[in-house]
Coordinates of C-alpha atoms in Angstrom, one line a residue:
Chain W
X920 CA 5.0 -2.2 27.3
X921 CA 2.7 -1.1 24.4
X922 CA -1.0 -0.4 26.0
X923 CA -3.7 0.9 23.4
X924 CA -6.8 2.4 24.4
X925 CA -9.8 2.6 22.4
X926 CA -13.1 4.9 22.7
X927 CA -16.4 4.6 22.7
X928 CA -17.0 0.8 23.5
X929 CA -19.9 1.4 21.7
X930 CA -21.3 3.2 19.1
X931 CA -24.8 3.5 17.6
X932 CA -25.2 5.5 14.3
X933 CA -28.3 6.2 12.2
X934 CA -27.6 5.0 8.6
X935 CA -25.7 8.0 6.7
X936 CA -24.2 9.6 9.6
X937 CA -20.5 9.4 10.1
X938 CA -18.7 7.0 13.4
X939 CA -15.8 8.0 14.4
X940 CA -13.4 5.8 16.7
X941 CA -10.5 7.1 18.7
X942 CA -7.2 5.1 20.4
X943 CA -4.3 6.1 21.9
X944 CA -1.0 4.5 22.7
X945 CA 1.8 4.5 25.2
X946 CA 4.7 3.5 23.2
X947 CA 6.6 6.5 21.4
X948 CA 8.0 3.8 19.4
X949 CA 4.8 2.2 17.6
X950 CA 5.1 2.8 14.4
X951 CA 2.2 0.7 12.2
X952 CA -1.4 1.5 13.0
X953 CA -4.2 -1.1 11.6
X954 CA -7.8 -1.0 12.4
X955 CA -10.1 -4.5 11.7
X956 CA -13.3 -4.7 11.4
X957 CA -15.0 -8.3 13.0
X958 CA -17.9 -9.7 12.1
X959 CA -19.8 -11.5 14.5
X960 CA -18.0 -15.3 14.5
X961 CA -15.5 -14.8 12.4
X962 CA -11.9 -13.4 12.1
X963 CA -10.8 -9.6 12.0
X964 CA -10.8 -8.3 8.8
X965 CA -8.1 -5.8 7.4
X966 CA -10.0 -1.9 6.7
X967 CA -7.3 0.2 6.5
X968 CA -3.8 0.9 8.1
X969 CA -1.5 3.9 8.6
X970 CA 2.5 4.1 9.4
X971 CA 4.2 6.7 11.5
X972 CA 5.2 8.8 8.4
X973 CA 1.9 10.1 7.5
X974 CA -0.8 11.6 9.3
X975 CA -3.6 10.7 7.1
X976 CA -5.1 8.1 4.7
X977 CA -8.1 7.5 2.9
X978 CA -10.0 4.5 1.4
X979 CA -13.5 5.0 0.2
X980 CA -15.5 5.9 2.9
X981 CA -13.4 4.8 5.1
X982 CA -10.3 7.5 6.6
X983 CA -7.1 7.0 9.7
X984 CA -6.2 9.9 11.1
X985 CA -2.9 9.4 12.7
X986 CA -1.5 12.3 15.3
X987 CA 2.3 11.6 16.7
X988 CA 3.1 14.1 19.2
X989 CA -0.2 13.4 21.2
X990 CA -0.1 9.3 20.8
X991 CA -3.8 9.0 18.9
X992 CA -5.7 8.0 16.1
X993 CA -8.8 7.7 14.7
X994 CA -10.8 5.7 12.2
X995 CA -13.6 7.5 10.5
X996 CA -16.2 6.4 8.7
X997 CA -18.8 8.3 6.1
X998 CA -22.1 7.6 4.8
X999 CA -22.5 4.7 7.7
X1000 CA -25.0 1.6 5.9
X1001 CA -26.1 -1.1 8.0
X1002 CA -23.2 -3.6 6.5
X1003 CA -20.7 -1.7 8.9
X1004 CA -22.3 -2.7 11.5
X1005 CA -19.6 -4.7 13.4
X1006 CA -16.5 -4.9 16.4
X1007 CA -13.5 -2.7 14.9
X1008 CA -10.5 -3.3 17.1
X1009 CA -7.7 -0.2 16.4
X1010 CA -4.0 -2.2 17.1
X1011 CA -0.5 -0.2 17.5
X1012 CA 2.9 -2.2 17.0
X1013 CA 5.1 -2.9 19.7
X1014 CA 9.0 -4.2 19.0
X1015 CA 10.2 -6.8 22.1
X1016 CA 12.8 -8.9 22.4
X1017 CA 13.5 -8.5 18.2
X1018 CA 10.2 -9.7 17.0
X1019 CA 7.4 -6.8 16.2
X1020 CA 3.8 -7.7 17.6
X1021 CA 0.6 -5.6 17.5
X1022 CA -1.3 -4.5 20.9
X1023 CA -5.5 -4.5 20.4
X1024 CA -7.7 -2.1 21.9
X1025 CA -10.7 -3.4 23.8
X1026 CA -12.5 -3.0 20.3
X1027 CA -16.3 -0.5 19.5
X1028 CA -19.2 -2.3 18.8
X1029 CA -20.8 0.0 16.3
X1030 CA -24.7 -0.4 15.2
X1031 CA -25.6 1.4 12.0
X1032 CA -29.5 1.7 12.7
X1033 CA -31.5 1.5 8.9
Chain U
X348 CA -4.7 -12.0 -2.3
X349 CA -3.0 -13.1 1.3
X350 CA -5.6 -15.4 2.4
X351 CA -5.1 -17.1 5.8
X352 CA -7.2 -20.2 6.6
X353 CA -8.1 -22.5 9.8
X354 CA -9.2 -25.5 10.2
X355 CA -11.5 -27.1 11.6
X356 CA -13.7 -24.0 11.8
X357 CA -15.3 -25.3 15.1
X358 CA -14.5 -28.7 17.0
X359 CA -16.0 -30.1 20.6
X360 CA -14.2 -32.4 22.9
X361 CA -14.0 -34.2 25.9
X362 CA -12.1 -32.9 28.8
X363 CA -9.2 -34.4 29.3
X364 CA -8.4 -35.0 25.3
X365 CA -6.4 -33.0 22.8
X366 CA -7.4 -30.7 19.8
X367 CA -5.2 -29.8 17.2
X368 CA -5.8 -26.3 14.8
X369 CA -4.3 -25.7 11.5
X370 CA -3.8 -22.3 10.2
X371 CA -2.4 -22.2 6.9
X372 CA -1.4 -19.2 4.6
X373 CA -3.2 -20.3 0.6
X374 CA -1.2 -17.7 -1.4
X375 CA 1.8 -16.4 0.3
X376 CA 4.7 -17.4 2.6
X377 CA 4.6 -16.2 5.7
X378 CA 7.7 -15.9 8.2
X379 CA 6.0 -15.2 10.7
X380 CA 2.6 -16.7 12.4
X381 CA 0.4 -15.6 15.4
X382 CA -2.1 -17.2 18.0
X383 CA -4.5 -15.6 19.2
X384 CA -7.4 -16.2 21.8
X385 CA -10.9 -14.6 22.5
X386 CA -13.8 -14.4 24.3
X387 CA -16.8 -13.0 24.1
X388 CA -17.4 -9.3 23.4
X389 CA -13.5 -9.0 24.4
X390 CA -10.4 -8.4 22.4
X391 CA -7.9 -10.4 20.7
X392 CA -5.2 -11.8 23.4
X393 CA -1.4 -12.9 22.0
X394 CA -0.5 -16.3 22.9
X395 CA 2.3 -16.8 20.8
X396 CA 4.5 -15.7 17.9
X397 CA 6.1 -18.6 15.9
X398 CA 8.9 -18.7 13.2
X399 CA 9.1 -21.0 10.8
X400 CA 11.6 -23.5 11.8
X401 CA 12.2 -22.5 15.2
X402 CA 10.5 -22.5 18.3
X403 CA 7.5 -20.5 19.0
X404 CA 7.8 -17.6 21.7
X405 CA 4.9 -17.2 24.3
X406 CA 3.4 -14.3 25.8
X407 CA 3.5 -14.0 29.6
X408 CA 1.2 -16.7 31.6
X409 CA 0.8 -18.8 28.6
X410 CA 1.6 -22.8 29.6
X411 CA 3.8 -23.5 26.5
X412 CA 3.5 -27.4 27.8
X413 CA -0.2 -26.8 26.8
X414 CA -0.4 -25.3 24.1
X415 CA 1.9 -26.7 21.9
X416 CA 3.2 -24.9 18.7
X417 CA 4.9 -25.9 15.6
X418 CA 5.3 -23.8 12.6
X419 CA 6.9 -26.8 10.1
X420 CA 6.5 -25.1 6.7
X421 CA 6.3 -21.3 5.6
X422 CA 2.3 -22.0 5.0
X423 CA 1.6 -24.0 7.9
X424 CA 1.2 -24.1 11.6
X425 CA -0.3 -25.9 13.9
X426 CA -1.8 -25.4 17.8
X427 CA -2.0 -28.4 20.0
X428 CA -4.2 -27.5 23.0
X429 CA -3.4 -30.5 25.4
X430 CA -5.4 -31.9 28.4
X431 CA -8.3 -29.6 27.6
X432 CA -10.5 -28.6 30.0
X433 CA -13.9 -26.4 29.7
X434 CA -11.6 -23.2 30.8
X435 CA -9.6 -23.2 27.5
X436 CA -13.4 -23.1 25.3
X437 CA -12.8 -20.1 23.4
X438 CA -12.4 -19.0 20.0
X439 CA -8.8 -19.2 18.9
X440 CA -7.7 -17.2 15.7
X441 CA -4.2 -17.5 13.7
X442 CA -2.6 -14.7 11.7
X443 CA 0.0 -14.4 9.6
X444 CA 2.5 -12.1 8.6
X445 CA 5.3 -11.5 5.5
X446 CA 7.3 -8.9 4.5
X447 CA 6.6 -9.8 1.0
X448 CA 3.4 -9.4 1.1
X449 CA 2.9 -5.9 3.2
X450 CA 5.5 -4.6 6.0
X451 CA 3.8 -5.8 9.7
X452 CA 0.6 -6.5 8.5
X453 CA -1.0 -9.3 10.1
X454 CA -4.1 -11.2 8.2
X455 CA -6.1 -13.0 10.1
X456 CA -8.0 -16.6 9.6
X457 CA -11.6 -17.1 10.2
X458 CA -10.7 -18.4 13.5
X459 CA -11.7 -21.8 15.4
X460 CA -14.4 -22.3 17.9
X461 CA -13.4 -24.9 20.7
X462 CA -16.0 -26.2 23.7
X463 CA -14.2 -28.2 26.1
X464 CA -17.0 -30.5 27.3

């Protein structure tokens, strides 16, 4: 089966600096990338996502860099401010048994120091 | 727009008793819901995937006797966690999913906090 693996487990930035956050996957398959952010108590939120057919995508500060033939991606974010402070958990998809599911990574805890 | 909500958002019980969870979708229809569970500082763990109108599946080790699913409407569904015991305290978070909305993207709800007393 699908097993994501995400890097650093923690990250702590200085406000304005960029975090980047890198997974990889197993399955040659996966096809949908999301990344969430969590707030502390409450559920993951959507940030940004990225499908098999394109290698990168851009919201805002906030970029996926998606790269096929070596099974990785990364989330980058600019101009860090304290309000990204949070868990962001990078997912791949996984097909079984007809149904599509998503596989989490272990999640980055990132601190954006004012 | 695709708003998924839970309720309650945190509930404590006896050991022994049962707790039901709603997770409902307010502005869209989704086919397709998800249960998760997770403790603290670790990630989100599958327990099921549920259709509307037909029976949930269950990822591997999960007792399906205990935590019961039902997925009635295209905006509703429920988890039953039976017999709970302080083991099963965690915080248990819904998603759900439609093809109408955005190709495999699952939106989460604002998840349920459960002590087991």
């Amino acid at each position: 089966g699908e097993n994501v693996e995400q890097h650093p487990s923690t990250l702590s930035v200085q406000e304005g600096d960029s975090a980047v956050i890198k997974c990889t996957y197993s399955d040659s398959a996966s096809n949908y990338f999301p990344w969430y952010k969590q707030e502390l108590g409450k559920g993951p939120q959507l940030i940004i996502d990225i499908r098999s057919n394109v290698g990168e995508k851009k919201d805002q500060r906030i970029a996926v860099t998606l790269n096929k033939t070596a099974k990785h991606f990364s989330l980058h974010i600019t101009e860090t401010q304290p309000e990204d402070s949070a868990v962001y958990f990078c997912a791949a998809s996984m097909r079984q048994g007809g149904s599509e599911k998503l596989v989490f990574g272990k999640g980055t805890k990132l601190t954006v120091n004012p | 727009g695709a708003v998924v909500s839970q309720h309650p958002s945190w509930v404590i019980c006896k050991s022994g008793t049962s707790v039901k969870i709603e997770c409902r979708s307010l502005d869209f229809q989704a086919t397709t819901m998800f249960w998760y569970r997770q403790f603290p500082k670790q990630s989100l763990m599958l327990m099921a995937t549920s259709n509307e109108g037909s029976k949930a599946t269950y990822e591997q080790g999960v007792e399906k006797d205990k935590f019961l699913i039902n997925h009635a409407s295209l905006t509703l569904s429920t988890l039953t966690v039976t017999s709970a015991h302080p083991e099963d305290s965690s915080f248990y978070i819904c998603s759900a999913r439609s093809p109408r909305v955005k190709l495999d993207t699952q939106y989460f709800g604002p998840g349920t906090r459960l002590t087991v007393l």
